[in-house]
Amino acid sequence: MDQRTESQRVGDRLDAEHGTDDPFAAAIRGTRMSIVVTDARQQDEPIVFANDAFLKLTGYVRDEVLGRNCRFLQGPGTDPAQIAKIREALAAGRDVNVEMLNYHKDGTPFWNALYLSPVRDDSGEVVYHFGSQFDVTEKKRFEFELKEAHDGLERAVRERTHDLQSALDQKTVLLHEVDHRVKNNLQLISSLVQLQLRRSQEPAVREALSAVMERVGAVSTVHRRLFQSDDVARFDLADFIVDLTDDLGPIAAERNLRIDLSLEPVSVASGKAAPVALIVNELLQNALGRTFTDGGEGRIHVIVERRGDSYRIAVEDGGGEAERSRLEKAGGRYIVDLLARQLRATVDWHAGEGTRVEITLPVDGMVPA
Amino acid sequence: MTVSRMRVLIVEDEVLVAAELAWLVEELGHEVVGQAISSDEALELAQKHKPDLALVDIHLTDGPTGVEVARRVSQDCGSMVLFMTANQKRVPDDFAGAAGLIAKPYSENGVREAVTFVQHCLEAGCPQRRPPLSLTVAPSYAERWGVGGVVKRQESPTSH
């Protein structure tokens, strides 16, 4: 007996056992859900039952499907992994859910949400498989479109990020280049003034050029510090003063002057760094101008502290003989007053035994580091 | 303290900066054995004079070749090398064999202190004081001299 006939026979028996008055059979035959039953005991599991919904879904007539294995629904676009998943579940006696590409009789594809479940007899042996098919082509199309849109967006974001990153990289290179040039030019200016200073024997000229050197030096120290921190927008005043006084240390030592620092960490907006640094430089240089003829030790005290909504920078020295105050001789006081106006700062000059100069800056533009 | 005379090579493409530096070095009592503006010149002068100290700018007339100059001069001529550069991020992590760097724009005092510091190190084998702030000591030299890890400052956090 060939398989076709055997399947027909099994199908007929199922029909006979479940007549038209069997409500469950009627439901299976009439439901809009596509359903097939395959015979697990026959070679290659042929279909022994297919309802009308299955025929409508696949486009075949009943005679064309009975006795055949369900794989006739598969085609070139069917994913072998899904087929393997079915085979594995069947072999293990498990039910299985897959979504796979199947083909209508006319060759057009559709996405089939397939559910397969074993049917066992009283002894537990698998005798049939029950399969239901559901056309999910629309849902799949929607999923594909969504994924495409998503991938497109991701691609666009990736490209955009890449563009922004290259733009940022370029700007960073440019920033380093500009920083490099500013520093080299400051070096050049400083060397030029120093070379000029070496050529002059005239005390007044030497004095003036020295003052210019020191001022260029103060601005140079600002620039050296500016790009050393991660925050290019802020400038640490305490660090600057430490740098400047370290530089002046040997000169102070020569003149028997000790420099004491009482510095609260204060950061200044980068734009205000140079004027603040120039003021501090003038005050320090003035204090360094003190000479002690009696061999005693002098003391310079530099203070940076916050007082309410302002900051105070104070430089005091303990007196001693000044040849001529630098603040007068090199126009230091003029520079300090001008810069104070620019910074909206007030300057208090206290002349007693020593000199004490206090600069009070509004907190705007200066914040605790 | 007896200050001995070092033989110093200046490698700097900006001739005015080099000229002033030469004055400064001689003022400190040292001898300037040569001034080079390119890597070829630098290597030739270094081979010829075997200087005690080479002050090396990174950017020379033939490009950013100062790093290679530092490596060759410190290895082949046994010279101590200090970078003098405005472009600190060009200095490799191992300092290419250099003992440290002086950041531009430097001050005259800063250079004086740094040169005197390394001179003492050369004479005594170890420093007699902490290094001046103007000098960033290379990690290997910081270890050798026991002056604490002066870590090369990180510049931009941006990745490339």
Short mmCIF file of C-alpha atoms in Angstrom, two decimals:
data_model
loop_
_atom_site.label_atom_id
_atom_site.label_comp_id
_atom_site.label_asym_id
_atom_site.label_seq_id
_atom_site.Cartn_x
_atom_site.Cartn_y
_atom_site.Cartn_z
CA MET A 1 0.00 0.00 0.00
CA ASP A 2 1.57 3.32 -0.96
CA GLN A 3 1.87 6.21 1.46
CA ARG A 4 -0.77 8.28 -0.21
CA THR A 5 -3.33 5.50 0.17
CA GLU A 6 -2.26 4.75 3.71
CA SER A 7 -2.62 8.42 4.66
CA GLN A 8 -6.02 8.48 3.00
CA ARG A 9 -7.00 5.46 5.03
CA VAL A 10 -5.82 7.00 8.31
CA GLY A 11 -7.58 10.23 7.42
CA ASP A 12 -10.79 8.41 6.65
CA ARG A 13 -10.61 6.59 9.95
CA LEU A 14 -10.11 9.87 11.84
CA ASP A 15 -13.08 11.28 9.96
CA ALA A 16 -15.16 8.27 10.82
CA GLU A 17 -14.19 8.33 14.48
CA HIS A 18 -15.07 12.02 14.70
CA GLY A 19 -18.29 12.44 12.79
CA THR A 20 -20.14 15.62 11.95
CA ASP A 21 -21.81 15.57 15.32
CA ASP A 22 -18.44 15.71 17.16
CA PRO A 23 -18.18 19.38 18.25
CA PHE A 24 -14.38 19.25 18.70
CA ALA A 25 -13.87 17.82 15.25
CA ALA A 26 -16.29 20.38 13.82
CA ALA A 27 -14.33 23.14 15.48
CA ILE A 28 -11.04 21.86 14.05
CA ARG A 29 -12.52 21.46 10.57
CA GLY A 30 -14.22 24.85 10.61
CA THR A 31 -11.82 27.09 12.48
CA ARG A 32 -10.13 29.98 10.65
CA MET A 33 -6.85 28.77 12.09
CA SER A 34 -4.95 26.59 9.65
CA ILE A 35 -4.47 23.11 11.10
CA VAL A 36 -2.88 19.86 9.94
CA VAL A 37 -2.35 16.46 11.54
CA THR A 38 0.59 14.28 10.52
CA ASP A 39 1.02 10.57 11.16
CA ALA A 40 4.06 9.97 13.33
CA ARG A 41 3.95 6.22 12.77
CA GLN A 42 4.28 6.42 9.01
CA GLN A 43 7.53 6.87 7.17
CA ASP A 44 8.35 10.61 6.78
CA GLU A 45 5.33 11.87 8.75
CA PRO A 46 2.77 12.46 6.00
CA ILE A 47 -0.22 14.77 6.44
CA VAL A 48 -3.35 12.76 7.24
CA PHE A 49 -5.60 15.71 7.93
CA ALA A 50 -5.68 19.34 6.72
CA ASN A 51 -8.55 21.71 7.43
CA ASP A 52 -10.02 24.22 4.96
CA ALA A 53 -8.11 27.09 6.54
CA PHE A 54 -4.83 25.30 5.75
CA LEU A 55 -5.87 24.84 2.11
CA LYS A 56 -6.96 28.46 1.90
CA LEU A 57 -3.68 29.64 3.43
CA THR A 58 -1.42 27.55 1.21
CA GLY A 59 -3.45 27.56 -2.02
CA TYR A 60 -3.40 23.76 -2.44
CA VAL A 61 -6.39 21.42 -2.72
CA ARG A 62 -6.77 18.61 -0.22
CA ASP A 63 -5.67 15.85 -2.59
CA GLU A 64 -2.39 17.65 -3.21
CA VAL A 65 -1.40 17.73 0.45
CA LEU A 66 -2.61 14.49 1.96
CA GLY A 67 0.15 11.89 2.18
CA ARG A 68 2.94 14.46 1.83
CA ASN A 69 5.38 15.69 4.38
CA CYS A 70 4.84 19.34 5.29
CA ARG A 71 8.23 20.32 3.85
CA PHE A 72 6.61 21.05 0.47
CA LEU A 73 5.79 24.42 2.03
CA GLN A 74 9.51 25.21 2.30
CA GLY A 75 11.55 26.93 -0.39
CA PRO A 76 14.81 28.67 -1.12
CA GLY A 77 14.26 31.43 1.47
CA THR A 78 13.49 29.08 4.34
CA ASP A 79 16.01 29.31 7.16
CA PRO A 80 17.70 25.90 7.67
CA ALA A 81 18.18 26.76 11.35
CA GLN A 82 14.41 26.87 11.84
CA ILE A 83 14.03 23.52 10.05
CA ALA A 84 16.67 22.03 12.33
CA LYS A 85 14.84 23.41 15.34
CA ILE A 86 11.65 21.61 14.27
CA ARG A 87 13.48 18.36 13.59
CA GLU A 88 15.16 18.47 16.98
CA ALA A 89 11.88 19.11 18.83
CA LEU A 90 10.11 16.30 16.97
CA ALA A 91 12.90 13.86 17.76
CA ALA A 92 12.75 14.84 21.43
CA GLY A 93 8.95 14.60 21.57
CA ARG A 94 8.61 18.28 22.47
CA ASP A 95 6.32 20.93 21.05
CA VAL A 96 7.94 23.75 19.11
CA ASN A 97 7.24 27.27 17.92
CA VAL A 98 9.02 28.73 14.90
CA GLU A 99 8.57 31.57 12.46
CA MET A 100 9.75 30.53 9.02
CA LEU A 101 9.42 31.59 5.43
CA ASN A 102 7.02 29.24 3.54
CA TYR A 103 5.61 29.31 0.02
CA HIS A 104 2.08 29.29 -1.41
CA LYS A 105 1.29 26.91 -4.21
CA ASP A 106 1.75 29.79 -6.68
CA GLY A 107 5.30 30.27 -5.42
CA THR A 108 4.72 33.48 -3.48
CA PRO A 109 6.28 33.45 -0.01
CA PHE A 110 4.58 34.06 3.33
CA TRP A 111 5.82 34.12 6.92
CA ASN A 112 4.42 31.19 8.84
CA ALA A 113 4.20 31.18 12.62
CA LEU A 114 4.18 27.40 13.03
CA TYR A 115 3.26 25.57 16.19
CA LEU A 116 3.87 21.79 16.27
CA SER A 117 2.87 19.57 19.14
CA PRO A 118 3.04 15.76 19.58
CA VAL A 119 -0.16 13.76 20.17
CA ARG A 120 0.38 10.63 22.32
CA ASP A 121 -1.69 7.46 22.72
CA ASP A 122 -2.49 5.84 26.08
CA SER A 123 0.92 4.19 26.23
CA GLY A 124 2.61 7.56 25.76
CA GLU A 125 3.85 6.84 22.28
CA VAL A 126 3.74 9.77 19.86
CA VAL A 127 1.18 8.81 17.24
CA TYR A 128 0.37 12.12 15.54
CA HIS A 129 1.68 15.63 15.32
CA PHE A 130 -0.71 18.47 15.39
CA GLY A 131 0.39 21.60 13.57
CA SER A 132 -1.14 25.05 13.30
CA GLN A 133 -0.02 27.75 10.89
CA PHE A 134 -0.56 31.43 11.18
CA ASP A 135 0.28 33.95 8.48
CA VAL A 136 2.49 36.61 10.13
CA THR A 137 3.76 38.21 6.92
CA GLU A 138 2.37 41.64 7.87
CA LYS A 139 3.88 41.50 11.33
CA LYS A 140 7.22 40.40 9.84
CA ARG A 141 7.14 43.17 7.28
CA PHE A 142 6.52 45.63 10.07
CA GLU A 143 9.40 44.15 12.07
CA PHE A 144 11.74 44.37 9.09
CA GLU A 145 10.72 47.94 8.39
CA LEU A 146 11.22 48.85 12.03
CA LYS A 147 14.62 47.19 12.07
CA GLU A 148 15.58 48.94 8.86
CA ALA A 149 14.50 52.29 10.26
CA HIS A 150 16.33 51.54 13.47
CA ASP A 151 19.49 50.45 11.62
CA GLY A 152 19.21 53.56 9.45
CA LEU A 153 18.99 55.74 12.51
CA GLU A 154 21.90 54.00 14.15
CA ARG A 155 23.92 54.40 10.99
CA ALA A 156 23.02 58.09 10.84
CA VAL A 157 23.96 58.57 14.50
CA ARG A 158 27.21 56.69 13.95
CA GLU A 159 28.09 58.80 10.93
CA ARG A 160 27.14 61.97 12.77
CA THR A 161 29.17 61.01 15.84
CA HIS A 162 32.11 60.21 13.61
CA ASP A 163 31.81 63.62 11.90
CA LEU A 164 31.56 65.41 15.23
CA GLN A 165 34.51 63.46 16.63
CA SER A 166 36.70 64.36 13.66
CA ALA A 167 35.63 67.98 13.97
CA LEU A 168 36.48 67.88 17.67
CA ASP A 169 39.82 66.20 16.95
CA GLN A 170 40.63 68.89 14.40
CA LYS A 171 39.73 71.61 16.88
CA THR A 172 41.86 69.96 19.56
CA VAL A 173 44.83 69.81 17.20
CA LEU A 174 44.22 73.45 16.30
CA LEU A 175 43.99 74.43 19.96
CA HIS A 176 47.31 72.69 20.68
CA GLU A 177 48.87 74.36 17.67
CA VAL A 178 47.69 77.81 18.80
CA ASP A 179 48.78 77.14 22.38
CA HIS A 180 52.17 76.00 21.10
CA ARG A 181 52.55 79.15 19.02
CA VAL A 182 51.50 81.49 21.81
CA LYS A 183 54.09 79.90 24.08
CA ASN A 184 56.84 80.02 21.46
CA ASN A 185 56.08 83.65 20.66
CA LEU A 186 56.17 84.58 24.35
CA GLN A 187 59.52 82.81 24.52
CA LEU A 188 60.72 84.80 21.52
CA ILE A 189 59.56 88.11 23.04
CA SER A 190 61.24 87.26 26.31
CA SER A 191 64.52 86.32 24.58
CA LEU A 192 64.43 89.50 22.48
CA VAL A 193 64.02 91.75 25.52
CA GLN A 194 66.70 89.84 27.39
CA LEU A 195 69.14 90.13 24.47
CA GLN A 196 68.47 93.86 24.38
CA LEU A 197 69.04 94.06 28.10
CA ARG A 198 72.44 92.40 27.69
CA ARG A 199 73.53 95.04 25.17
CA SER A 200 72.76 97.98 27.43
CA GLN A 201 75.03 99.42 30.11
CA GLU A 202 72.74 102.35 30.82
CA PRO A 203 71.17 101.81 34.29
CA ALA A 204 67.86 103.47 33.44
CA VAL A 205 67.48 101.39 30.28
CA ARG A 206 68.43 98.22 32.12
CA GLU A 207 65.95 98.98 34.85
CA ALA A 208 63.13 99.56 32.38
CA LEU A 209 63.94 96.47 30.34
CA SER A 210 64.18 94.36 33.49
CA ALA A 211 60.71 95.47 34.50
CA VAL A 212 59.41 94.58 31.02
CA MET A 213 61.14 91.18 31.28
CA GLU A 214 59.47 90.45 34.58
CA ARG A 215 56.06 91.45 33.24
CA VAL A 216 56.45 89.31 30.13
CA GLY A 217 57.60 86.58 32.51
CA ALA A 218 54.41 86.88 34.57
CA VAL A 219 52.26 86.57 31.44
CA SER A 220 54.43 83.64 30.32
CA THR A 221 53.89 81.86 33.64
CA VAL A 222 50.14 82.33 33.16
CA HIS A 223 50.30 80.69 29.73
CA ARG A 224 52.50 77.88 30.90
CA ARG A 225 49.91 77.10 33.58
CA LEU A 226 46.78 77.64 31.50
CA PHE A 227 46.96 74.48 29.42
CA GLN A 228 48.44 72.29 32.12
CA SER A 229 45.12 71.80 33.85
CA ASP A 230 42.17 69.94 32.34
CA ASP A 231 39.96 72.98 32.74
CA VAL A 232 41.23 75.51 30.21
CA ALA A 233 38.62 78.04 31.33
CA ARG A 234 39.99 78.40 34.88
CA PHE A 235 43.32 79.47 36.27
CA ASP A 236 44.58 78.54 39.70
CA LEU A 237 45.90 81.66 41.41
CA ALA A 238 47.58 79.82 44.29
CA ASP A 239 49.50 77.56 41.87
CA PHE A 240 50.59 80.62 39.92
CA ILE A 241 51.93 82.33 43.04
CA VAL A 242 53.80 79.16 44.04
CA ASP A 243 55.34 79.05 40.55
CA LEU A 244 56.30 82.72 40.57
CA THR A 245 57.77 82.68 44.05
CA ASP A 246 59.71 79.48 43.30
CA ASP A 247 61.19 81.33 40.36
CA LEU A 248 62.04 84.36 42.50
CA GLY A 249 63.31 82.21 45.36
CA PRO A 250 67.03 82.49 44.57
CA ILE A 251 66.78 86.29 44.23
CA ALA A 252 64.95 86.51 47.53
CA ALA A 253 67.57 84.31 49.17
CA GLU A 254 70.37 86.52 47.84
CA ARG A 255 68.72 89.50 49.45
CA ASN A 256 68.08 87.73 52.75
CA LEU A 257 64.35 87.73 52.18
CA ARG A 258 62.06 84.91 53.17
CA ILE A 259 58.81 84.50 51.26
CA ASP A 260 55.91 83.08 53.26
CA LEU A 261 52.75 82.00 51.48
CA SER A 262 49.26 81.80 53.00
CA LEU A 263 47.22 80.73 50.02
CA GLU A 264 43.66 79.53 49.87
CA PRO A 265 43.00 77.75 46.60
CA VAL A 266 41.25 80.20 44.31
CA SER A 267 40.63 79.79 40.61
CA VAL A 268 40.20 82.75 38.30
CA ALA A 269 38.45 82.86 34.94
CA SER A 270 41.16 82.45 32.29
CA GLY A 271 40.38 85.87 30.83
CA LYS A 272 41.32 87.50 34.13
CA ALA A 273 44.44 85.42 34.72
CA ALA A 274 46.92 87.78 33.04
CA PRO A 275 45.80 91.01 34.78
CA VAL A 276 45.65 89.30 38.19
CA ALA A 277 49.08 87.74 37.60
CA LEU A 278 50.55 91.08 36.52
CA ILE A 279 49.28 92.76 39.69
CA VAL A 280 50.72 90.02 41.90
CA ASN A 281 54.01 90.28 40.01
CA GLU A 282 54.26 94.05 40.59
CA LEU A 283 53.59 93.70 44.30
CA LEU A 284 56.07 90.86 44.70
CA GLN A 285 58.80 92.60 42.72
CA ASN A 286 58.28 95.69 44.85
CA ALA A 287 58.64 93.70 48.04
CA LEU A 288 61.79 92.08 46.64
CA GLY A 289 63.26 95.55 46.09
CA ARG A 290 63.81 95.88 49.83
CA THR A 291 67.38 95.53 50.88
CA PHE A 292 68.65 94.92 54.33
CA THR A 293 71.87 96.66 55.01
CA ASP A 294 72.08 95.56 58.64
CA GLY A 295 72.28 91.87 57.72
CA GLY A 296 68.87 91.02 59.18
CA GLU A 297 66.35 88.80 57.49
CA GLY A 298 63.33 90.31 55.86
CA ARG A 299 60.01 88.63 55.34
CA ILE A 300 57.54 88.85 52.51
CA HIS A 301 54.09 87.51 53.17
CA VAL A 302 51.71 86.71 50.34
CA ILE A 303 48.10 86.06 51.28
CA VAL A 304 45.18 84.91 49.16
CA GLU A 305 41.89 84.46 50.99
CA ARG A 306 38.18 84.71 50.58
CA ARG A 307 36.36 87.36 52.55
CA GLY A 308 32.60 87.19 52.08
CA ASP A 309 31.77 87.86 48.48
CA SER A 310 35.24 89.01 47.52
CA TYR A 311 38.79 87.77 47.40
CA ARG A 312 41.73 89.44 48.96
CA ILE A 313 45.27 89.29 47.66
CA ALA A 314 47.75 90.89 50.04
CA VAL A 315 51.49 91.30 49.80
CA GLU A 316 53.29 92.69 52.82
CA ASP A 317 56.92 93.21 53.57
CA GLY A 318 58.55 94.02 56.86
CA GLY A 319 60.21 97.21 55.77
CA GLY A 320 63.90 97.57 55.25
CA GLU A 321 65.55 100.00 52.97
CA ALA A 322 64.31 100.22 49.46
CA GLU A 323 66.66 101.88 47.03
CA ARG A 324 63.64 103.39 45.44
CA SER A 325 60.28 101.71 45.47
CA ARG A 326 59.77 99.71 42.32
CA LEU A 327 56.13 100.72 42.40
CA GLU A 328 57.28 104.26 41.81
CA LYS A 329 60.39 103.79 39.72
CA ALA A 330 59.13 101.39 37.06
CA GLY A 331 55.59 102.61 36.91
CA GLY A 332 54.41 99.64 38.90
CA ARG A 333 51.78 101.56 40.77
CA TYR A 334 50.39 102.94 37.56
CA ILE A 335 50.05 99.41 36.15
CA VAL A 336 48.45 98.07 39.34
CA ASP A 337 45.90 100.88 39.43
CA LEU A 338 45.01 100.44 35.76
CA LEU A 339 44.60 96.68 36.04
CA ALA A 340 42.58 97.05 39.25
CA ARG A 341 40.14 99.24 37.35
CA GLN A 342 39.89 96.60 34.63
CA LEU A 343 39.20 93.92 37.25
CA ARG A 344 36.79 96.13 39.23
CA ALA A 345 39.11 95.61 42.18
CA THR A 346 40.05 98.01 44.96
CA VAL A 347 43.63 98.64 46.00
CA ASP A 348 44.61 99.64 49.53
CA TRP A 349 48.14 100.90 50.12
CA HIS A 350 49.43 100.83 53.64
CA ALA A 351 52.81 102.33 54.16
CA GLY A 352 54.19 102.02 57.67
CA GLU A 353 57.41 100.37 58.68
CA GLY A 354 56.85 98.06 55.77
CA THR A 355 54.52 98.14 52.84
CA ARG A 356 51.26 96.30 52.73
CA VAL A 357 49.16 96.29 49.60
CA GLU A 358 45.73 94.71 49.54
CA ILE A 359 43.78 93.99 46.42
CA THR A 360 40.12 93.18 46.88
CA LEU A 361 38.46 91.52 43.91
CA PRO A 362 34.76 90.85 43.50
CA VAL A 363 34.01 87.14 43.66
CA ASP A 364 32.56 87.31 40.16
CA GLY A 365 35.17 85.67 37.98
CA MET A 366 36.89 84.09 40.95
CA VAL A 367 35.62 80.97 42.65
CA PRO A 368 37.10 78.63 45.24
CA ALA A 369 39.07 76.00 43.39
CA MET B 1 80.45 75.05 46.46
CA THR B 2 82.75 74.63 43.53
CA VAL B 3 80.85 74.97 40.33
CA SER B 4 82.53 73.09 37.56
CA ARG B 5 82.27 74.04 33.96
CA MET B 6 79.88 72.00 31.82
CA ARG B 7 80.14 71.71 28.07
CA VAL B 8 76.71 72.48 26.69
CA LEU B 9 75.08 71.93 23.29
CA ILE B 10 72.07 74.07 22.40
CA VAL B 11 69.60 72.60 19.90
CA GLU B 12 67.00 75.24 19.03
CA ASP B 13 65.61 76.37 15.66
CA GLU B 14 64.68 79.86 16.88
CA VAL B 15 68.09 81.51 16.69
CA LEU B 16 67.23 84.49 18.90
CA VAL B 17 66.02 82.15 21.63
CA ALA B 18 69.20 80.07 21.15
CA ALA B 19 71.41 83.17 21.32
CA GLU B 20 69.87 84.32 24.58
CA LEU B 21 70.07 80.82 26.01
CA ALA B 22 73.76 80.68 25.10
CA TRP B 23 74.37 83.95 26.99
CA LEU B 24 72.56 82.58 29.98
CA VAL B 25 74.49 79.29 29.97
CA GLU B 26 77.83 81.10 29.71
CA GLU B 27 76.79 83.50 32.45
CA LEU B 28 76.40 80.41 34.66
CA GLY B 29 80.05 79.63 33.95
CA HIS B 30 79.55 76.90 31.37
CA GLU B 31 80.88 76.54 27.86
CA VAL B 32 78.54 76.45 24.87
CA VAL B 33 80.18 74.01 22.47
CA GLY B 34 77.65 74.47 19.69
CA GLN B 35 74.27 75.70 18.57
CA ALA B 36 72.24 73.57 16.18
CA ILE B 37 69.01 74.43 14.40
CA SER B 38 68.35 71.04 12.77
CA SER B 39 68.64 67.40 13.81
CA ASP B 40 71.54 66.73 11.41
CA GLU B 41 73.52 69.62 12.84
CA ALA B 42 72.66 68.58 16.36
CA LEU B 43 73.85 65.00 15.87
CA GLU B 44 77.04 66.11 14.12
CA LEU B 45 77.90 68.61 16.86
CA ALA B 46 77.04 66.10 19.57
CA GLN B 47 79.30 63.44 18.00
CA LYS B 48 82.10 65.94 17.67
CA HIS B 49 81.97 67.54 21.11
CA LYS B 50 80.38 64.87 23.33
CA PRO B 51 78.78 67.59 25.50
CA ASP B 52 77.95 67.10 29.18
CA LEU B 53 74.53 68.62 28.67
CA ALA B 54 72.30 69.12 25.62
CA LEU B 55 69.36 71.53 25.77
CA VAL B 56 67.01 70.30 23.05
CA ASP B 57 63.93 71.92 21.53
CA ILE B 58 61.54 69.39 20.01
CA HIS B 59 60.55 71.32 16.93
CA LEU B 60 63.58 71.97 14.73
CA THR B 61 63.95 73.28 11.18
CA ASP B 62 63.51 69.74 9.85
CA GLY B 63 60.36 68.98 11.86
CA PRO B 64 59.62 67.54 15.29
CA THR B 65 62.95 65.73 15.29
CA GLY B 66 64.14 66.84 18.74
CA VAL B 67 62.83 63.64 20.33
CA GLU B 68 65.05 61.49 18.14
CA VAL B 69 67.98 63.86 18.74
CA ALA B 70 67.50 63.42 22.49
CA ARG B 71 67.44 59.64 22.14
CA ARG B 72 70.57 59.46 20.01
CA VAL B 73 72.56 62.08 21.94
CA SER B 74 71.79 60.55 25.34
CA GLN B 75 72.54 57.01 24.07
CA ASP B 76 75.48 57.55 21.75
CA CYS B 77 77.27 60.50 23.36
CA GLY B 78 76.46 59.87 27.03
CA SER B 79 75.17 63.41 27.34
CA MET B 80 72.49 64.48 29.74
CA VAL B 81 69.57 65.94 27.81
CA LEU B 82 66.90 68.43 28.84
CA PHE B 83 64.00 69.18 26.54
CA MET B 84 63.07 72.83 26.23
CA THR B 85 59.73 72.89 24.52
CA ALA B 86 56.33 74.56 24.30
CA ASN B 87 54.91 71.27 23.07
CA GLN B 88 55.05 69.00 26.10
CA LYS B 89 52.73 66.39 24.65
CA ARG B 90 55.37 65.55 22.06
CA VAL B 91 57.61 64.26 24.83
CA PRO B 92 57.22 60.46 24.97
CA ASP B 93 56.50 58.75 28.29
CA ASP B 94 60.11 57.54 28.57
CA PHE B 95 61.38 61.06 27.76
CA ALA B 96 63.51 59.50 24.97
CA GLY B 97 66.39 59.18 27.42
CA ALA B 98 66.21 62.84 28.45
CA ALA B 99 66.53 63.70 32.14
CA GLY B 100 63.68 66.19 32.11
CA LEU B 101 62.02 69.12 30.45
CA ILE B 102 61.85 72.86 30.88
CA ALA B 103 58.51 74.16 29.59
CA LYS B 104 58.47 77.18 27.33
CA PRO B 105 58.00 80.03 27.84
CA TYR B 106 60.63 79.68 30.57
CA SER B 107 62.04 82.35 32.82
CA GLU B 108 65.75 83.08 33.04
CA ASN B 109 65.70 82.09 36.70
CA GLY B 110 63.87 78.90 35.89
CA VAL B 111 66.57 77.88 33.41
CA ARG B 112 69.36 78.89 35.82
CA GLU B 113 67.88 76.78 38.57
CA ALA B 114 67.21 73.81 36.32
CA VAL B 115 70.69 73.81 34.77
CA THR B 116 72.33 74.21 38.17
CA PHE B 117 70.18 71.39 39.55
CA VAL B 118 71.27 68.91 36.86
CA GLN B 119 74.86 70.06 37.17
CA HIS B 120 74.82 69.15 40.85
CA CYS B 121 73.25 65.83 39.97
CA LEU B 122 75.99 65.18 37.41
CA GLU B 123 78.72 66.07 39.90
CA ALA B 124 77.40 64.39 43.00
CA GLY B 125 75.32 61.66 41.39
CA CYS B 126 72.32 62.84 43.35
CA PRO B 127 70.56 66.14 43.89
CA GLN B 128 71.26 68.41 46.85
CA ARG B 129 67.78 69.90 46.90
CA ARG B 130 64.38 69.29 45.39
CA PRO B 131 64.19 70.09 41.68
CA PRO B 132 62.94 73.61 40.85
CA LEU B 133 59.36 73.88 39.62
CA SER B 134 60.70 74.94 36.23
CA LEU B 135 62.09 71.44 35.71
CA THR B 136 59.91 68.39 35.13
CA VAL B 137 62.15 65.40 35.91
CA ALA B 138 61.76 62.28 33.73
CA PRO B 139 60.35 59.28 35.67
CA SER B 140 63.55 57.21 35.29
CA TYR B 141 65.71 60.07 36.57
CA ALA B 142 63.28 60.86 39.38
CA GLU B 143 63.81 57.28 40.53
CA ARG B 144 67.58 57.40 40.07
CA TRP B 145 67.87 60.68 41.95
CA GLY B 146 65.25 59.83 44.54
CA VAL B 147 63.37 63.06 44.00
CA GLY B 148 59.91 61.53 43.90
CA GLY B 149 57.83 60.84 40.87
CA VAL B 150 57.47 64.03 38.95
CA VAL B 151 54.83 62.74 36.61
CA LYS B 152 54.63 64.20 33.16
CA ARG B 153 51.55 66.33 33.10
CA GLN B 154 48.65 65.08 31.04
CA GLU B 155 47.41 67.62 28.58
CA SER B 156 44.14 67.26 26.78
CA PRO B 157 41.86 64.39 27.89
CA THR B 158 40.64 64.07 24.32
CA SER B 159 41.36 60.76 22.64
CA HIS B 160 42.67 60.69 19.12
#
